């Protein structure tokens, strides 16, 4: 039985990311769960949705660059910290060990298993949020989180965010191989499928 829950957005979990940008000449970071992948081809565009007038937003506009960093499970507390404290009041530039990639002005985090630097492509102005669309300029991953040159989720253990419970989660066990598991599935519904 499906209960109608009104217009609640239930698209969770989302990755709990840390977005970085230079604000007034120094790196600033904030937690962002509302991220997206657009145009999954070349050029690759990713989005981050920031509530209007965030301190970091000005930095993204002025520098024309930002980063999306994926913290690991062990970084839940630090991720939460940059998600509850504003760079307008507290200097968050030394919370992490910062590095820069090819753009030179998108601050990334050495402690994070995965980091991406993006060049600002477009800003979509919505009633309450601004969606920053960035063109992916470089991707970086911690050596120890790679398997055959690709990010291994079981090693990276990226942090997930659940809005309903207000808790951070971590990824579970692998379930089935993508692009193979469904190959021989019957076209009619089966009784045993479901929650
Ligand atoms: C788990 C988590 C996810 C968040 N996701 C978003 C988000 O998607 N968009 C947003 O505008 N703020 C989000 N926030 C709130 C900002 O991270 C927070 O307001 C931060 O302190 C703003 O930093 P700044 O003022 O230095 O820019 C999130 C906070 C947490 C803890």
PDB file of C-alpha atoms and ligand atoms in Angstrom:
ATOM      1  CA  UNK A   1       0.000   0.000   0.000  1.00  0.00           C
ATOM      2  CA  UNK A   2       1.518   3.356  -1.092  1.00  0.00           C
ATOM      3  CA  UNK A   3       0.772   6.313   1.193  1.00  0.00           C
ATOM      4  CA  UNK A   4       0.509   9.763  -0.446  1.00  0.00           C
ATOM      5  CA  UNK A   5       2.958  12.130   1.269  1.00  0.00           C
ATOM      6  CA  UNK A   6       2.017  15.332  -0.504  1.00  0.00           C
ATOM      7  CA  UNK A   7       4.799  17.092  -2.402  1.00  0.00           C
ATOM      8  CA  UNK A   8       7.705  16.047  -0.222  1.00  0.00           C
ATOM      9  CA  UNK A   9      10.912  15.634  -2.197  1.00  0.00           C
ATOM     10  CA  UNK A  10      11.958  12.058  -1.485  1.00  0.00           C
ATOM     11  CA  UNK A  11      14.972  11.826  -3.768  1.00  0.00           C
ATOM     12  CA  UNK A  12      17.312  10.708  -1.000  1.00  0.00           C
ATOM     13  CA  UNK A  13      19.904   9.577  -0.191  1.00  0.00           C
ATOM     14  CA  UNK A  14      22.057  12.078  -2.011  1.00  0.00           C
ATOM     15  CA  UNK A  15      25.822  12.212  -1.753  1.00  0.00           C
ATOM     16  CA  UNK A  16      26.891  14.562   1.034  1.00  0.00           C
ATOM     17  CA  UNK A  17      29.416  16.648  -0.871  1.00  0.00           C
ATOM     18  CA  UNK A  18      31.694  19.480   0.158  1.00  0.00           C
ATOM     19  CA  UNK A  19      31.802  22.339  -2.321  1.00  0.00           C
ATOM     20  CA  UNK A  20      34.812  24.635  -2.326  1.00  0.00           C
ATOM     21  CA  UNK A  21      35.394  28.079  -3.819  1.00  0.00           C
ATOM     22  CA  UNK A  22      37.711  31.031  -3.315  1.00  0.00           C
ATOM     23  CA  UNK A  23      35.943  33.800  -1.415  1.00  0.00           C
ATOM     24  CA  UNK A  24      37.836  37.057  -0.873  1.00  0.00           C
ATOM     25  CA  UNK A  25      41.100  35.341  -1.778  1.00  0.00           C
ATOM     26  CA  UNK A  26      40.832  32.374   0.562  1.00  0.00           C
ATOM     27  CA  UNK A  27      39.277  28.926   0.244  1.00  0.00           C
ATOM     28  CA  UNK A  28      35.811  28.409   1.691  1.00  0.00           C
ATOM     29  CA  UNK A  29      33.882  25.151   1.934  1.00  0.00           C
ATOM     30  CA  UNK A  30      30.261  24.238   2.581  1.00  0.00           C
ATOM     31  CA  UNK A  31      28.247  21.013   2.672  1.00  0.00           C
ATOM     32  CA  UNK A  32      25.971  20.517  -0.330  1.00  0.00           C
ATOM     33  CA  UNK A  33      23.588  17.613  -0.817  1.00  0.00           C
ATOM     34  CA  UNK A  34      21.684  18.991  -3.778  1.00  0.00           C
ATOM     35  CA  UNK A  35      23.978  18.136  -6.640  1.00  0.00           C
ATOM     36  CA  UNK A  36      23.363  16.806 -10.118  1.00  0.00           C
ATOM     37  CA  UNK A  37      24.924  15.430 -13.256  1.00  0.00           C
ATOM     38  CA  UNK A  38      23.981  17.108 -16.546  1.00  0.00           C
ATOM     39  CA  UNK A  39      25.131  16.196 -20.014  1.00  0.00           C
ATOM     40  CA  UNK A  40      26.935  12.994 -19.124  1.00  0.00           C
ATOM     41  CA  UNK A  41      29.157  13.259 -22.190  1.00  0.00           C
ATOM     42  CA  UNK A  42      31.820  15.730 -23.300  1.00  0.00           C
ATOM     43  CA  UNK A  43      31.708  18.435 -22.042  1.00  0.00           C
ATOM     44  CA  UNK A  44      30.550  17.078 -18.726  1.00  0.00           C
ATOM     45  CA  UNK A  45      28.403  19.443 -16.651  1.00  0.00           C
ATOM     46  CA  UNK A  46      27.639  19.067 -12.954  1.00  0.00           C
ATOM     47  CA  UNK A  47      25.352  21.212 -10.822  1.00  0.00           C
ATOM     48  CA  UNK A  48      25.279  22.397  -7.243  1.00  0.00           C
ATOM     49  CA  UNK A  49      22.183  24.066  -5.861  1.00  0.00           C
ATOM     50  CA  UNK A  50      22.856  26.767  -3.291  1.00  0.00           C
ATOM     51  CA  UNK A  51      20.223  28.659  -1.368  1.00  0.00           C
ATOM     52  CA  UNK A  52      20.329  32.324  -2.389  1.00  0.00           C
ATOM     53  CA  UNK A  53      22.883  34.603  -0.732  1.00  0.00           C
ATOM     54  CA  UNK A  54      25.179  31.864   0.571  1.00  0.00           C
ATOM     55  CA  UNK A  55      28.637  33.221   1.377  1.00  0.00           C
ATOM     56  CA  UNK A  56      30.193  30.698  -1.013  1.00  0.00           C
ATOM     57  CA  UNK A  57      27.975  31.764  -3.932  1.00  0.00           C
ATOM     58  CA  UNK A  58      29.709  35.109  -4.273  1.00  0.00           C
ATOM     59  CA  UNK A  59      33.056  33.332  -4.472  1.00  0.00           C
ATOM     60  CA  UNK A  60      31.832  30.995  -7.208  1.00  0.00           C
ATOM     61  CA  UNK A  61      30.547  33.949  -9.257  1.00  0.00           C
ATOM     62  CA  UNK A  62      33.661  36.065  -8.755  1.00  0.00           C
ATOM     63  CA  UNK A  63      36.270  33.355  -9.307  1.00  0.00           C
ATOM     64  CA  UNK A  64      34.325  31.477 -11.991  1.00  0.00           C
ATOM     65  CA  UNK A  65      35.315  28.161 -10.457  1.00  0.00           C
ATOM     66  CA  UNK A  66      34.338  25.710  -7.749  1.00  0.00           C
ATOM     67  CA  UNK A  67      35.023  22.180  -6.594  1.00  0.00           C
ATOM     68  CA  UNK A  68      32.849  19.228  -5.649  1.00  0.00           C
ATOM     69  CA  UNK A  69      34.594  17.007  -3.127  1.00  0.00           C
ATOM     70  CA  UNK A  70      33.259  13.684  -1.836  1.00  0.00           C
ATOM     71  CA  UNK A  71      34.077  13.133   1.814  1.00  0.00           C
ATOM     72  CA  UNK A  72      34.520   9.598   3.094  1.00  0.00           C
ATOM     73  CA  UNK A  73      32.547   8.022   5.925  1.00  0.00           C
ATOM     74  CA  UNK A  74      35.178   9.093   8.463  1.00  0.00           C
ATOM     75  CA  UNK A  75      34.632  12.771   7.548  1.00  0.00           C
ATOM     76  CA  UNK A  76      31.011  13.074   8.720  1.00  0.00           C
ATOM     77  CA  UNK A  77      31.771  15.487  11.571  1.00  0.00           C
ATOM     78  CA  UNK A  78      33.956  17.823   9.489  1.00  0.00           C
ATOM     79  CA  UNK A  79      31.370  17.764   6.683  1.00  0.00           C
ATOM     80  CA  UNK A  80      28.650  18.697   9.140  1.00  0.00           C
ATOM     81  CA  UNK A  81      30.806  21.492  10.547  1.00  0.00           C
ATOM     82  CA  UNK A  82      31.223  23.216   7.168  1.00  0.00           C
ATOM     83  CA  UNK A  83      27.477  22.691   6.687  1.00  0.00           C
ATOM     84  CA  UNK A  84      26.430  24.561   9.846  1.00  0.00           C
ATOM     85  CA  UNK A  85      29.036  27.315  10.105  1.00  0.00           C
ATOM     86  CA  UNK A  86      29.202  30.181   7.589  1.00  0.00           C
ATOM     87  CA  UNK A  87      32.396  31.506   6.072  1.00  0.00           C
ATOM     88  CA  UNK A  88      30.859  34.931   6.563  1.00  0.00           C
ATOM     89  CA  UNK A  89      31.446  34.499  10.314  1.00  0.00           C
ATOM     90  CA  UNK A  90      34.215  31.911  10.669  1.00  0.00           C
ATOM     91  CA  UNK A  91      37.349  31.334   8.565  1.00  0.00           C
ATOM     92  CA  UNK A  92      36.872  27.784   7.190  1.00  0.00           C
ATOM     93  CA  UNK A  93      40.016  27.929   5.028  1.00  0.00           C
ATOM     94  CA  UNK A  94      42.020  25.757   7.442  1.00  0.00           C
ATOM     95  CA  UNK A  95      39.480  23.054   8.187  1.00  0.00           C
ATOM     96  CA  UNK A  96      41.027  20.841   5.477  1.00  0.00           C
ATOM     97  CA  UNK A  97      44.358  20.272   3.775  1.00  0.00           C
ATOM     98  CA  UNK A  98      43.712  22.188   0.541  1.00  0.00           C
ATOM     99  CA  UNK A  99      45.166  21.524  -2.914  1.00  0.00           C
ATOM    100  CA  UNK A 100      44.547  22.981  -6.366  1.00  0.00           C
ATOM    101  CA  UNK A 101      44.372  21.386  -9.780  1.00  0.00           C
ATOM    102  CA  UNK A 102      44.631  22.678 -13.323  1.00  0.00           C
ATOM    103  CA  UNK A 103      42.253  25.611 -12.870  1.00  0.00           C
ATOM    104  CA  UNK A 104      44.377  26.857  -9.985  1.00  0.00           C
ATOM    105  CA  UNK A 105      41.444  28.500  -8.194  1.00  0.00           C
ATOM    106  CA  UNK A 106      39.062  25.683  -7.266  1.00  0.00           C
ATOM    107  CA  UNK A 107      40.120  24.571  -3.767  1.00  0.00           C
ATOM    108  CA  UNK A 108      39.967  20.804  -3.206  1.00  0.00           C
ATOM    109  CA  UNK A 109      40.513  18.618  -0.144  1.00  0.00           C
ATOM    110  CA  UNK A 110      43.347  16.104   0.267  1.00  0.00           C
ATOM    111  CA  UNK A 111      41.442  14.148   2.928  1.00  0.00           C
ATOM    112  CA  UNK A 112      38.554  13.485   0.502  1.00  0.00           C
ATOM    113  CA  UNK A 113      38.723  10.259  -1.505  1.00  0.00           C
ATOM    114  CA  UNK A 114      37.321  12.047  -4.567  1.00  0.00           C
ATOM    115  CA  UNK A 115      37.627  15.654  -5.777  1.00  0.00           C
ATOM    116  CA  UNK A 116      36.493  17.428  -8.932  1.00  0.00           C
ATOM    117  CA  UNK A 117      37.297  20.954 -10.150  1.00  0.00           C
ATOM    118  CA  UNK A 118      34.794  22.827 -12.294  1.00  0.00           C
ATOM    119  CA  UNK A 119      34.751  25.965 -14.378  1.00  0.00           C
ATOM    120  CA  UNK A 120      31.549  27.968 -13.936  1.00  0.00           C
ATOM    121  CA  UNK A 121      29.430  27.594 -17.076  1.00  0.00           C
ATOM    122  CA  UNK A 122      26.042  29.035 -16.145  1.00  0.00           C
ATOM    123  CA  UNK A 123      23.927  30.118 -13.201  1.00  0.00           C
ATOM    124  CA  UNK A 124      20.255  29.151 -13.165  1.00  0.00           C
ATOM    125  CA  UNK A 125      18.215  31.536 -11.070  1.00  0.00           C
ATOM    126  CA  UNK A 126      15.324  29.799  -9.302  1.00  0.00           C
ATOM    127  CA  UNK A 127      12.952  31.276  -6.705  1.00  0.00           C
ATOM    128  CA  UNK A 128      14.906  30.178  -3.638  1.00  0.00           C
ATOM    129  CA  UNK A 129      18.090  28.651  -5.002  1.00  0.00           C
ATOM    130  CA  UNK A 130      20.800  29.372  -7.533  1.00  0.00           C
ATOM    131  CA  UNK A 131      21.964  26.377  -9.504  1.00  0.00           C
ATOM    132  CA  UNK A 132      25.609  26.670 -10.495  1.00  0.00           C
ATOM    133  CA  UNK A 133      26.381  24.629 -13.575  1.00  0.00           C
ATOM    134  CA  UNK A 134      30.056  23.794 -13.824  1.00  0.00           C
ATOM    135  CA  UNK A 135      32.044  22.253 -16.619  1.00  0.00           C
ATOM    136  CA  UNK A 136      34.206  19.475 -15.274  1.00  0.00           C
ATOM    137  CA  UNK A 137      37.854  20.495 -15.656  1.00  0.00           C
ATOM    138  CA  UNK A 138      39.635  17.794 -13.663  1.00  0.00           C
ATOM    139  CA  UNK A 139      38.983  14.800 -11.414  1.00  0.00           C
ATOM    140  CA  UNK A 140      41.213  13.483  -8.656  1.00  0.00           C
ATOM    141  CA  UNK A 141      41.008  10.427  -6.419  1.00  0.00           C
ATOM    142  CA  UNK A 142      43.042   9.166  -3.494  1.00  0.00           C
ATOM    143  CA  UNK A 143      45.347   6.346  -4.703  1.00  0.00           C
ATOM    144  CA  UNK A 144      44.250   3.986  -1.947  1.00  0.00           C
ATOM    145  CA  UNK A 145      40.601   4.264  -3.094  1.00  0.00           C
ATOM    146  CA  UNK A 146      41.292   3.050  -6.620  1.00  0.00           C
ATOM    147  CA  UNK A 147      40.908  -0.405  -8.135  1.00  0.00           C
ATOM    148  CA  UNK A 148      42.296  -0.824 -11.659  1.00  0.00           C
ATOM    149  CA  UNK A 149      42.430   2.958 -12.048  1.00  0.00           C
ATOM    150  CA  UNK A 150      38.780   3.508 -11.112  1.00  0.00           C
ATOM    151  CA  UNK A 151      37.204   4.723  -7.886  1.00  0.00           C
ATOM    152  CA  UNK A 152      36.205   1.734  -5.753  1.00  0.00           C
ATOM    153  CA  UNK A 153      33.119   2.651  -3.692  1.00  0.00           C
ATOM    154  CA  UNK A 154      33.907   0.066  -1.048  1.00  0.00           C
ATOM    155  CA  UNK A 155      37.273   1.751  -0.486  1.00  0.00           C
ATOM    156  CA  UNK A 156      36.139   5.374  -0.888  1.00  0.00           C
ATOM    157  CA  UNK A 157      33.028   4.860   1.283  1.00  0.00           C
ATOM    158  CA  UNK A 158      31.448   8.191   0.280  1.00  0.00           C
ATOM    159  CA  UNK A 159      29.120   9.794   2.766  1.00  0.00           C
ATOM    160  CA  UNK A 160      25.397   9.913   1.975  1.00  0.00           C
ATOM    161  CA  UNK A 161      22.787  12.330   3.270  1.00  0.00           C
ATOM    162  CA  UNK A 162      19.217  11.378   4.184  1.00  0.00           C
ATOM    163  CA  UNK A 163      16.788  14.258   4.621  1.00  0.00           C
ATOM    164  CA  UNK A 164      13.986  12.187   6.222  1.00  0.00           C
ATOM    165  CA  UNK A 165      16.000  10.975   9.178  1.00  0.00           C
ATOM    166  CA  UNK A 166      18.507  13.840   9.190  1.00  0.00           C
ATOM    167  CA  UNK A 167      21.373  11.339   9.346  1.00  0.00           C
ATOM    168  CA  UNK A 168      24.488  10.622   7.385  1.00  0.00           C
ATOM    169  CA  UNK A 169      24.742   7.137   5.967  1.00  0.00           C
ATOM    170  CA  UNK A 170      27.469   5.258   4.208  1.00  0.00           C
ATOM    171  CA  UNK A 171      27.179   3.012   1.143  1.00  0.00           C
ATOM    172  CA  UNK A 172      26.177  -0.611   1.692  1.00  0.00           C
ATOM    173  CA  UNK A 173      27.130  -3.793  -0.092  1.00  0.00           C
ATOM    174  CA  UNK A 174      27.121  -4.242  -3.896  1.00  0.00           C
ATOM    175  CA  UNK A 175      23.801  -5.704  -5.116  1.00  0.00           C
ATOM    176  CA  UNK A 176      23.835  -6.552  -8.823  1.00  0.00           C
ATOM    177  CA  UNK A 177      25.914  -5.714 -11.905  1.00  0.00           C
ATOM    178  CA  UNK A 178      24.620  -2.691 -13.880  1.00  0.00           C
ATOM    179  CA  UNK A 179      23.873  -3.177 -17.567  1.00  0.00           C
ATOM    180  CA  UNK A 180      23.922  -6.972 -17.081  1.00  0.00           C
ATOM    181  CA  UNK A 181      21.515  -7.882 -14.262  1.00  0.00           C
ATOM    182  CA  UNK A 182      18.409  -6.953 -16.299  1.00  0.00           C
ATOM    183  CA  UNK A 183      19.320  -8.634 -19.548  1.00  0.00           C
ATOM    184  CA  UNK A 184      17.080 -11.700 -19.201  1.00  0.00           C
ATOM    185  CA  UNK A 185      14.334 -10.166 -17.091  1.00  0.00           C
ATOM    186  CA  UNK A 186      10.785 -11.189 -18.118  1.00  0.00           C
ATOM    187  CA  UNK A 187       8.709  -8.409 -19.713  1.00  0.00           C
ATOM    188  CA  UNK A 188       5.676  -9.137 -17.433  1.00  0.00           C
ATOM    189  CA  UNK A 189       5.591  -8.146 -13.773  1.00  0.00           C
ATOM    190  CA  UNK A 190       6.447 -10.843 -11.265  1.00  0.00           C
ATOM    191  CA  UNK A 191       4.779 -11.328  -7.869  1.00  0.00           C
ATOM    192  CA  UNK A 192       7.942 -11.444  -5.757  1.00  0.00           C
ATOM    193  CA  UNK A 193       9.382  -8.029  -6.773  1.00  0.00           C
ATOM    194  CA  UNK A 194       8.978  -4.993  -4.525  1.00  0.00           C
ATOM    195  CA  UNK A 195      10.058  -3.493  -1.225  1.00  0.00           C
TER     196      UNK A 195
HETATM  197  C1  LIG B   1      24.346  17.689   5.029  1.00  0.00           C
HETATM  198  C2  LIG B   1      24.131  19.112   4.594  1.00  0.00           C
HETATM  199  C3  LIG B   1      23.715  19.371   3.298  1.00  0.00           C
HETATM  200  C4  LIG B   1      23.501  20.670   2.865  1.00  0.00           C
HETATM  201  N1  LIG B   1      23.081  20.889   1.581  1.00  0.00           N
HETATM  202  C5  LIG B   1      22.899  22.159   1.156  1.00  0.00           C
HETATM  203  C6  LIG B   1      22.495  22.403  -0.192  1.00  0.00           C
HETATM  204  O1  LIG B   1      22.329  21.489  -1.004  1.00  0.00           O
HETATM  205  N2  LIG B   1      22.312  23.705  -0.583  1.00  0.00           N
HETATM  206  C7  LIG B   1      22.521  24.758   0.269  1.00  0.00           C
HETATM  207  O2  LIG B   1      22.370  25.903  -0.132  1.00  0.00           O
HETATM  208  N3  LIG B   1      22.922  24.545   1.559  1.00  0.00           N
HETATM  209  C8  LIG B   1      23.117  23.283   2.007  1.00  0.00           C
HETATM  210  N4  LIG B   1      23.531  23.060   3.300  1.00  0.00           N
HETATM  211  C9  LIG B   1      23.750  24.211   4.195  1.00  0.00           C
HETATM  212  C10 LIG B   1      25.123  24.905   3.996  1.00  0.00           C
HETATM  213  O3  LIG B   1      26.180  23.971   3.903  1.00  0.00           O
HETATM  214  C11 LIG B   1      25.381  25.834   5.189  1.00  0.00           C
HETATM  215  O4  LIG B   1      24.380  26.829   5.253  1.00  0.00           O
HETATM  216  C12 LIG B   1      26.776  26.454   5.204  1.00  0.00           C
HETATM  217  O5  LIG B   1      27.063  26.868   6.508  1.00  0.00           O
HETATM  218  C13 LIG B   1      26.931  27.630   4.249  1.00  0.00           C
HETATM  219  O6  LIG B   1      28.287  28.003   4.237  1.00  0.00           O
HETATM  220  P1  LIG B   1      28.776  29.437   3.722  1.00  0.00           P
HETATM  221  O7  LIG B   1      27.949  30.480   4.421  1.00  0.00           O
HETATM  222  O8  LIG B   1      30.232  29.495   4.154  1.00  0.00           O
HETATM  223  O9  LIG B   1      28.596  29.480   2.239  1.00  0.00           O
HETATM  224  C14 LIG B   1      23.728  21.757   3.757  1.00  0.00           C
HETATM  225  C15 LIG B   1      24.154  21.498   5.074  1.00  0.00           C
HETATM  226  C16 LIG B   1      24.347  20.192   5.487  1.00  0.00           C
HETATM  227  C17 LIG B   1      24.802  19.933   6.897  1.00  0.00           C
END
